[in-house]
mmCIF file of C-alpha atoms in Angstrom:
data_model
loop_
_atom_site.group_PDB
_atom_site.id
_atom_site.type_symbol
_atom_site.label_atom_id
_atom_site.label_comp_id
_atom_site.label_asym_id
_atom_site.label_seq_id
_atom_site.Cartn_x
_atom_site.Cartn_y
_atom_site.Cartn_z
ATOM 1 C CA UNK A 1 0.211 0.443 -0.405
ATOM 2 C CA UNK A 2 0.898 3.600 -0.889
ATOM 3 C CA UNK A 3 1.015 5.976 1.805
ATOM 4 C CA UNK A 4 0.154 9.430 1.476
ATOM 5 C CA UNK A 5 3.250 12.512 2.044
ATOM 6 C CA UNK A 6 2.786 13.324 5.980
ATOM 7 C CA UNK A 7 0.201 9.922 6.548
ATOM 8 C CA UNK A 8 1.959 8.270 9.389
ATOM 9 C CA UNK A 9 1.578 4.371 9.471
ATOM 10 C CA UNK A 10 -0.732 2.671 11.016
ATOM 11 C CA UNK A 11 0.432 1.064 14.031
ATOM 12 C CA UNK A 12 0.831 -2.542 14.735
ATOM 13 C CA UNK A 13 -0.929 -4.033 16.874
ATOM 14 C CA UNK A 14 0.631 -5.133 19.396
ATOM 15 C CA UNK A 15 0.270 -9.661 19.788
ATOM 16 C CA UNK A 16 -0.870 -9.883 22.818
ATOM 17 C CA UNK A 17 1.889 -12.107 25.858
ATOM 18 C CA UNK A 18 0.744 -15.289 26.891
ATOM 19 C CA UNK A 19 1.020 -15.607 30.134
ATOM 20 C CA UNK A 20 3.306 -17.276 31.627
ATOM 21 C CA UNK A 21 3.020 -20.567 32.862
ATOM 22 C CA UNK A 22 3.253 -21.975 36.242
ATOM 23 C CA UNK A 23 5.328 -24.420 37.005
ATOM 24 C CA UNK A 24 3.829 -27.336 39.032
ATOM 25 C CA UNK A 25 6.707 -27.725 41.723
ATOM 26 C CA UNK A 26 5.870 -30.643 42.513
ATOM 27 C CA UNK A 27 6.596 -31.432 46.220
ATOM 28 C CA UNK A 28 9.274 -34.010 47.583
ATOM 29 C CA UNK A 29 7.623 -37.111 48.858
ATOM 30 C CA UNK A 30 9.349 -38.130 51.844
ATOM 31 C CA UNK A 31 9.387 -41.768 51.221
ATOM 32 C CA UNK A 32 8.376 -44.107 53.737
ATOM 33 C CA UNK A 33 10.043 -45.509 56.960
ATOM 34 C CA UNK A 34 10.416 -48.843 56.582
ATOM 35 C CA UNK A 35 9.882 -49.640 60.018
ATOM 36 C CA UNK A 36 7.069 -48.063 60.674
ATOM 37 C CA UNK A 37 5.660 -49.467 57.884
ATOM 38 C CA UNK A 38 6.660 -53.601 58.713
ATOM 39 C CA UNK A 39 4.984 -52.193 62.617
ATOM 40 C CA UNK A 40 1.494 -50.656 60.942
ATOM 41 C CA UNK A 41 1.174 -53.585 58.457
ATOM 42 C CA UNK A 42 1.759 -56.758 61.618
ATOM 43 C CA UNK A 43 -0.472 -54.607 63.550
ATOM 44 C CA UNK A 44 -3.458 -54.731 60.652
ATOM 45 C CA UNK A 45 -2.505 -58.659 59.684
ATOM 46 C CA UNK A 46 -1.276 -60.248 62.846
ATOM 47 C CA UNK A 47 -3.372 -57.948 65.871
ATOM 48 C CA UNK A 48 -1.455 -57.608 69.174
ATOM 49 C CA UNK A 49 0.983 -60.196 67.667
ATOM 50 C CA UNK A 50 3.814 -58.198 70.169
ATOM 51 C CA UNK A 51 1.976 -57.254 72.942
ATOM 52 C CA UNK A 52 1.030 -61.324 72.946
ATOM 53 C CA UNK A 53 4.732 -62.675 72.562
ATOM 54 C CA UNK A 54 6.128 -59.925 75.849
ATOM 55 C CA UNK A 55 2.985 -60.764 77.434
ATOM 56 C CA UNK A 56 4.067 -64.751 77.408
ATOM 57 C CA UNK A 57 7.928 -64.472 77.806
ATOM 58 C CA UNK A 58 6.947 -62.637 81.060
ATOM 59 C CA UNK A 59 4.782 -65.233 82.296
ATOM 60 C CA UNK A 60 7.589 -67.687 81.880
ATOM 61 C CA UNK A 61 10.531 -65.362 82.878
ATOM 62 C CA UNK A 62 9.520 -62.081 84.915
ATOM 63 C CA UNK A 63 9.982 -58.629 84.842
ATOM 64 C CA UNK A 64 12.972 -56.898 84.714
ATOM 65 C CA UNK A 65 13.919 -53.391 86.194
ATOM 66 C CA UNK A 66 16.869 -50.931 84.975
ATOM 67 C CA UNK A 67 20.095 -51.586 86.397
ATOM 68 C CA UNK A 68 23.786 -50.513 85.585
ATOM 69 C CA UNK A 69 26.747 -53.290 85.863
ATOM 70 C CA UNK A 70 29.426 -51.574 85.221
ATOM 71 C CA UNK A 71 31.618 -47.899 83.116
ATOM 72 C CA UNK A 72 30.299 -47.891 79.935
ATOM 73 C CA UNK A 73 34.280 -48.762 78.563
ATOM 74 C CA UNK A 74 34.496 -51.570 80.340
ATOM 75 C CA UNK A 75 30.862 -53.007 79.189
ATOM 76 C CA UNK A 76 32.538 -52.247 75.195
ATOM 77 C CA UNK A 77 34.796 -53.973 76.516
ATOM 78 C CA UNK A 78 33.051 -56.735 77.595
ATOM 79 C CA UNK A 79 30.450 -57.241 74.677
ATOM 80 C CA UNK A 80 33.050 -57.711 72.584
ATOM 81 C CA UNK A 81 34.670 -60.383 74.882
ATOM 82 C CA UNK A 82 31.524 -62.003 74.660
ATOM 83 C CA UNK A 83 31.478 -62.704 70.485
ATOM 84 C CA UNK A 84 31.472 -66.083 69.535
ATOM 85 C CA UNK A 85 31.841 -67.182 73.186
ATOM 86 C CA UNK A 86 30.400 -68.225 76.315
ATOM 87 C CA UNK A 87 30.348 -66.022 78.266
ATOM 88 C CA UNK A 88 31.438 -67.320 80.912
ATOM 89 C CA UNK A 89 34.808 -67.230 79.120
ATOM 90 C CA UNK A 90 34.627 -63.861 78.541
ATOM 91 C CA UNK A 91 34.369 -63.175 81.978
ATOM 92 C CA UNK A 92 37.673 -65.617 82.830
ATOM 93 C CA UNK A 93 38.526 -63.109 80.192
ATOM 94 C CA UNK A 94 37.858 -60.185 80.818
ATOM 95 C CA UNK A 95 39.307 -60.157 85.454
ATOM 96 C CA UNK A 96 42.366 -61.879 83.789
ATOM 97 C CA UNK A 97 42.141 -58.440 82.460
ATOM 98 C CA UNK A 98 41.182 -56.723 86.155
ATOM 99 C CA UNK A 99 44.876 -57.924 87.391
ATOM 100 C CA UNK A 100 47.203 -57.866 84.202
ATOM 101 C CA UNK A 101 46.849 -53.986 84.370
ATOM 102 C CA UNK A 102 45.202 -52.832 86.931
ATOM 103 C CA UNK A 103 43.736 -49.260 87.857
ATOM 104 C CA UNK A 104 43.742 -48.436 91.647
ATOM 105 C CA UNK A 105 40.168 -47.293 91.018
ATOM 106 C CA UNK A 106 37.724 -48.517 93.792
ATOM 107 C CA UNK A 107 35.891 -51.560 93.688
ATOM 108 C CA UNK A 108 32.856 -51.976 91.231
ATOM 109 C CA UNK A 109 29.770 -54.923 91.824
ATOM 110 C CA UNK A 110 30.221 -56.970 88.467
ATOM 111 C CA UNK A 111 26.838 -57.888 88.924
ATOM 112 C CA UNK A 112 25.844 -59.970 85.882
ATOM 113 C CA UNK A 113 22.646 -58.297 85.603
ATOM 114 C CA UNK A 114 19.286 -58.913 84.134
ATOM 115 C CA UNK A 115 20.141 -60.567 80.146
ATOM 116 C CA UNK A 116 24.306 -62.202 81.479
ATOM 117 C CA UNK A 117 25.215 -65.102 80.959
ATOM 118 C CA UNK A 118 27.475 -65.981 82.346
ATOM 119 C CA UNK A 119 27.946 -66.863 86.656
ATOM 120 C CA UNK A 120 29.019 -63.080 87.687
ATOM 121 C CA UNK A 121 32.524 -61.598 88.545
ATOM 122 C CA UNK A 122 33.974 -61.025 92.100
ATOM 123 C CA UNK A 123 33.889 -56.758 92.868
ATOM 124 C CA UNK A 124 36.572 -55.616 91.296
ATOM 125 C CA UNK A 125 38.367 -51.813 89.741
ATOM 126 C CA UNK A 126 38.027 -52.257 85.802
ATOM 127 C CA UNK A 127 41.352 -52.019 84.044
ATOM 128 C CA UNK A 128 43.574 -49.157 83.812
ATOM 129 C CA UNK A 129 42.796 -48.859 80.269
ATOM 130 C CA UNK A 130 45.789 -46.308 79.825
ATOM 131 C CA UNK A 131 47.780 -49.569 80.012
ATOM 132 C CA UNK A 132 45.812 -51.914 78.040
ATOM 133 C CA UNK A 133 45.953 -49.989 75.320
ATOM 134 C CA UNK A 134 50.034 -49.230 75.465
ATOM 135 C CA UNK A 135 50.439 -53.101 75.986
ATOM 136 C CA UNK A 136 51.973 -55.357 73.002
ATOM 137 C CA UNK A 137 49.500 -57.159 71.147
ATOM 138 C CA UNK A 138 51.188 -60.453 71.639
ATOM 139 C CA UNK A 139 50.826 -59.540 75.564
ATOM 140 C CA UNK A 140 47.198 -58.618 75.913
ATOM 141 C CA UNK A 141 46.196 -62.012 73.256
ATOM 142 C CA UNK A 142 48.294 -63.959 75.807
ATOM 143 C CA UNK A 143 46.262 -62.048 79.006
ATOM 144 C CA UNK A 144 42.429 -63.051 77.359
ATOM 145 C CA UNK A 145 43.454 -65.857 75.426
ATOM 146 C CA UNK A 146 40.687 -67.790 78.237
ATOM 147 C CA UNK A 147 37.838 -65.953 76.706
ATOM 148 C CA UNK A 148 38.938 -67.594 72.941
ATOM 149 C CA UNK A 149 39.897 -65.491 69.786
ATOM 150 C CA UNK A 150 42.385 -63.899 71.444
ATOM 151 C CA UNK A 151 44.160 -62.664 68.644
ATOM 152 C CA UNK A 152 40.633 -60.758 67.052
ATOM 153 C CA UNK A 153 39.063 -59.958 70.324
ATOM 154 C CA UNK A 154 42.971 -58.250 71.391
ATOM 155 C CA UNK A 155 43.173 -55.596 67.465
ATOM 156 C CA UNK A 156 39.372 -55.023 68.402
ATOM 157 C CA UNK A 157 39.827 -53.744 72.118
ATOM 158 C CA UNK A 158 43.085 -51.575 71.155
ATOM 159 C CA UNK A 159 41.185 -50.012 67.980
ATOM 160 C CA UNK A 160 38.316 -49.395 70.504
ATOM 161 C CA UNK A 161 40.379 -48.314 73.269
ATOM 162 C CA UNK A 162 42.282 -45.735 70.905
ATOM 163 C CA UNK A 163 39.780 -43.795 68.712
ATOM 164 C CA UNK A 164 38.209 -43.021 71.889
ATOM 165 C CA UNK A 165 41.566 -41.465 73.736
ATOM 166 C CA UNK A 166 41.560 -39.974 69.931
ATOM 167 C CA UNK A 167 37.948 -38.624 69.493
ATOM 168 C CA UNK A 168 38.387 -37.514 73.916
ATOM 169 C CA UNK A 169 41.272 -37.522 75.492
ATOM 170 C CA UNK A 170 40.300 -39.804 77.642
ATOM 171 C CA UNK A 171 39.075 -43.483 77.549
ATOM 172 C CA UNK A 172 35.858 -42.229 79.136
ATOM 173 C CA UNK A 173 32.539 -43.024 77.304
ATOM 174 C CA UNK A 174 30.108 -41.488 80.149
ATOM 175 C CA UNK A 175 29.462 -38.472 77.773
ATOM 176 C CA UNK A 176 27.106 -40.829 75.695
ATOM 177 C CA UNK A 177 24.686 -40.642 78.245
ATOM 178 C CA UNK A 178 24.108 -37.325 77.508
ATOM 179 C CA UNK A 179 23.431 -38.152 74.001
ATOM 180 C CA UNK A 180 19.856 -39.529 72.781
ATOM 181 C CA UNK A 181 19.586 -42.536 72.066
ATOM 182 C CA UNK A 182 20.645 -43.275 68.755
ATOM 183 C CA UNK A 183 22.790 -40.000 68.829
ATOM 184 C CA UNK A 184 24.765 -42.450 71.376
ATOM 185 C CA UNK A 185 24.094 -45.442 69.033
ATOM 186 C CA UNK A 186 25.905 -43.374 66.217
ATOM 187 C CA UNK A 187 28.374 -41.987 67.877
ATOM 188 C CA UNK A 188 29.863 -45.449 69.108
ATOM 189 C CA UNK A 189 29.443 -47.436 65.371
ATOM 190 C CA UNK A 190 31.309 -44.530 64.238
ATOM 191 C CA UNK A 191 34.167 -46.787 66.386
ATOM 192 C CA UNK A 192 35.684 -49.013 63.167
ATOM 193 C CA UNK A 193 34.412 -53.431 64.845
ATOM 194 C CA UNK A 194 31.849 -51.153 67.249
ATOM 195 C CA UNK A 195 28.615 -52.540 65.405
ATOM 196 C CA UNK A 196 24.970 -51.864 66.032
ATOM 197 C CA UNK A 197 24.346 -54.933 68.667
ATOM 198 C CA UNK A 198 27.331 -53.776 70.378
ATOM 199 C CA UNK A 199 26.285 -50.276 70.618
ATOM 200 C CA UNK A 200 22.784 -51.126 71.858
ATOM 201 C CA UNK A 201 24.884 -53.336 74.540
ATOM 202 C CA UNK A 202 26.344 -50.355 75.867
ATOM 203 C CA UNK A 203 23.825 -48.030 75.118
ATOM 204 C CA UNK A 204 20.640 -49.786 76.505
ATOM 205 C CA UNK A 205 22.846 -51.535 80.302
ATOM 206 C CA UNK A 206 25.231 -48.409 81.228
ATOM 207 C CA UNK A 207 23.243 -46.175 80.381
ATOM 208 C CA UNK A 208 19.480 -47.548 80.273
ATOM 209 C CA UNK A 209 19.143 -46.095 76.332
ATOM 210 C CA UNK A 210 16.194 -47.241 75.663
ATOM 211 C CA UNK A 211 17.618 -50.037 72.763
ATOM 212 C CA UNK A 212 17.088 -53.243 71.397
ATOM 213 C CA UNK A 213 20.418 -55.180 71.479
ATOM 214 C CA UNK A 214 19.606 -57.754 69.155
ATOM 215 C CA UNK A 215 21.559 -61.131 68.792
ATOM 216 C CA UNK A 216 21.345 -64.446 67.273
ATOM 217 C CA UNK A 217 18.742 -66.052 70.405
ATOM 218 C CA UNK A 218 16.611 -62.250 69.557
ATOM 219 C CA UNK A 219 16.786 -62.785 66.165
ATOM 220 C CA UNK A 220 15.956 -66.214 65.667
ATOM 221 C CA UNK A 221 12.831 -66.547 68.005
ATOM 222 C CA UNK A 222 11.514 -62.907 66.231
ATOM 223 C CA UNK A 223 11.884 -64.492 62.862
ATOM 224 C CA UNK A 224 9.702 -67.762 63.634
ATOM 225 C CA UNK A 225 7.589 -65.512 65.500
ATOM 226 C CA UNK A 226 7.282 -63.739 62.363
ATOM 227 C CA UNK A 227 8.289 -60.120 64.414
ATOM 228 C CA UNK A 228 10.574 -59.772 61.532
ATOM 229 C CA UNK A 229 10.147 -59.900 57.554
ATOM 230 C CA UNK A 230 12.419 -62.937 56.853
ATOM 231 C CA UNK A 231 14.723 -60.421 54.202
ATOM 232 C CA UNK A 232 14.779 -58.616 57.019
ATOM 233 C CA UNK A 233 19.373 -58.148 57.958
ATOM 234 C CA UNK A 234 20.729 -58.347 61.607
ATOM 235 C CA UNK A 235 21.001 -54.460 61.405
ATOM 236 C CA UNK A 236 17.239 -54.289 60.495
ATOM 237 C CA UNK A 237 16.739 -55.844 63.241
ATOM 238 C CA UNK A 238 17.248 -53.766 65.447
ATOM 239 C CA UNK A 239 15.429 -50.857 63.995
ATOM 240 C CA UNK A 240 12.364 -53.270 63.504
ATOM 241 C CA UNK A 241 12.527 -53.503 67.008
ATOM 242 C CA UNK A 242 12.573 -49.794 67.824
ATOM 243 C CA UNK A 243 10.008 -49.262 65.462
ATOM 244 C CA UNK A 244 7.457 -52.326 67.173
ATOM 245 C CA UNK A 245 8.305 -51.942 70.971
ATOM 246 C CA UNK A 246 8.026 -48.845 73.494
ATOM 247 C CA UNK A 247 11.401 -47.110 75.291
ATOM 248 C CA UNK A 248 9.874 -48.518 77.863
ATOM 249 C CA UNK A 249 10.074 -52.505 77.023
ATOM 250 C CA UNK A 250 13.013 -53.052 75.431
ATOM 251 C CA UNK A 251 15.411 -53.618 78.159
ATOM 252 C CA UNK A 252 12.405 -56.123 79.261
ATOM 253 C CA UNK A 253 11.777 -57.560 75.315
ATOM 254 C CA UNK A 254 15.758 -58.210 74.687
ATOM 255 C CA UNK A 255 16.364 -60.351 78.518
ATOM 256 C CA UNK A 256 13.387 -62.921 77.792
ATOM 257 C CA UNK A 257 13.558 -63.090 74.117
ATOM 258 C CA UNK A 258 17.264 -63.628 74.715
ATOM 259 C CA UNK A 259 16.758 -65.611 77.957
ATOM 260 C CA UNK A 260 14.315 -67.776 75.599
ATOM 261 C CA UNK A 261 16.527 -68.111 72.845
ATOM 262 C CA UNK A 262 18.437 -69.653 75.425
ATOM 263 C CA UNK A 263 16.812 -71.484 77.523
ATOM 264 C CA UNK A 264 13.475 -72.920 74.665
ATOM 265 C CA UNK A 265 13.197 -71.846 71.270
ATOM 266 C CA UNK A 266 17.681 -73.626 70.596
ATOM 267 C CA UNK A 267 18.796 -73.687 66.800
ATOM 268 C CA UNK A 268 17.875 -77.011 66.657
ATOM 269 C CA UNK A 269 15.684 -78.927 68.365
ATOM 270 C CA UNK A 270 13.370 -75.687 70.259
ATOM 271 C CA UNK A 271 11.698 -77.108 72.919
ATOM 272 C CA UNK A 272 7.349 -76.310 71.478
ATOM 273 C CA UNK A 273 6.126 -77.797 75.362
ATOM 274 C CA UNK A 274 8.312 -76.291 77.374
ATOM 275 C CA UNK A 275 7.801 -72.515 74.727
ATOM 276 C CA UNK A 276 4.446 -70.464 75.423
ATOM 277 C CA UNK A 277 4.681 -69.144 72.225
ATOM 278 C CA UNK A 278 2.796 -71.777 69.616
ATOM 279 C CA UNK A 279 0.093 -70.876 69.253
ATOM 280 C CA UNK A 280 0.845 -67.500 67.281
ATOM 281 C CA UNK A 281 4.904 -68.509 66.789
ATOM 282 C CA UNK A 282 4.840 -69.186 61.829
ATOM 283 C CA UNK A 283 8.404 -71.083 62.879
ATOM 284 C CA UNK A 284 5.402 -74.122 64.690
ATOM 285 C CA UNK A 285 2.413 -73.212 62.990
ATOM 286 C CA UNK A 286 2.482 -72.043 58.943
ATOM 287 C CA UNK A 287 -0.893 -70.841 59.520
ATOM 288 C CA UNK A 288 -0.643 -69.185 62.397
ATOM 289 C CA UNK A 289 -2.772 -65.795 62.767
#
């Protein structure tokens, strides 16, 4: 089109802008807690099973209250000594530690306490952990030989003591009593060679922290009854029990489950006639409610 002089060109129509699309923000979904999910599922599909198990075991083994056995460093070393050994042998090895590396501290009462499988030890002072830490490995091996697997355990004891000293400047673990149960467990399992079971034993018996140590006996009974998922690992079993139990139930559950595994629910020939759980045990009856 030809425009005459002095006539302005027609303005171009502005193309309306399309409203900016708001990107919908997807909220990241929290992954469900597998342990809590299992506890809810268990209560839905087999209602009352946890309470039934705990009550029946109390009827057989009684109630238990927390009583401190000894200081947490002694508890840690004693737990290392019990690994893959009879408790009575571990007690013997600990007595030898006290004799070889005396601390001169006031004697402690080493009552075995609930759930302990040994026969108990005479009262005595805890070992001087600095002397144990500095002892030649070969010497320490000979001292704890009565406990079995001395080479492996001597290395574990020295590694644990060195880690505590490097982190804290001494050998005391009393500070763990001021932490939450899970924080304290995380700190202890940061020591090479200290697993969830060992840490849970130390914290439960030294401080009454609400943790559930799961050894082979507790795990066996839990799996047979059906308290634990079939594919749960030994370490995961600790957290499955934490989700199922109330804090005040853990000590008693641990003590009674471990006793039941030792005395009745044996690995090869469980004594079904002495067991109070067959009505709801999936090992005894695969269709048990």
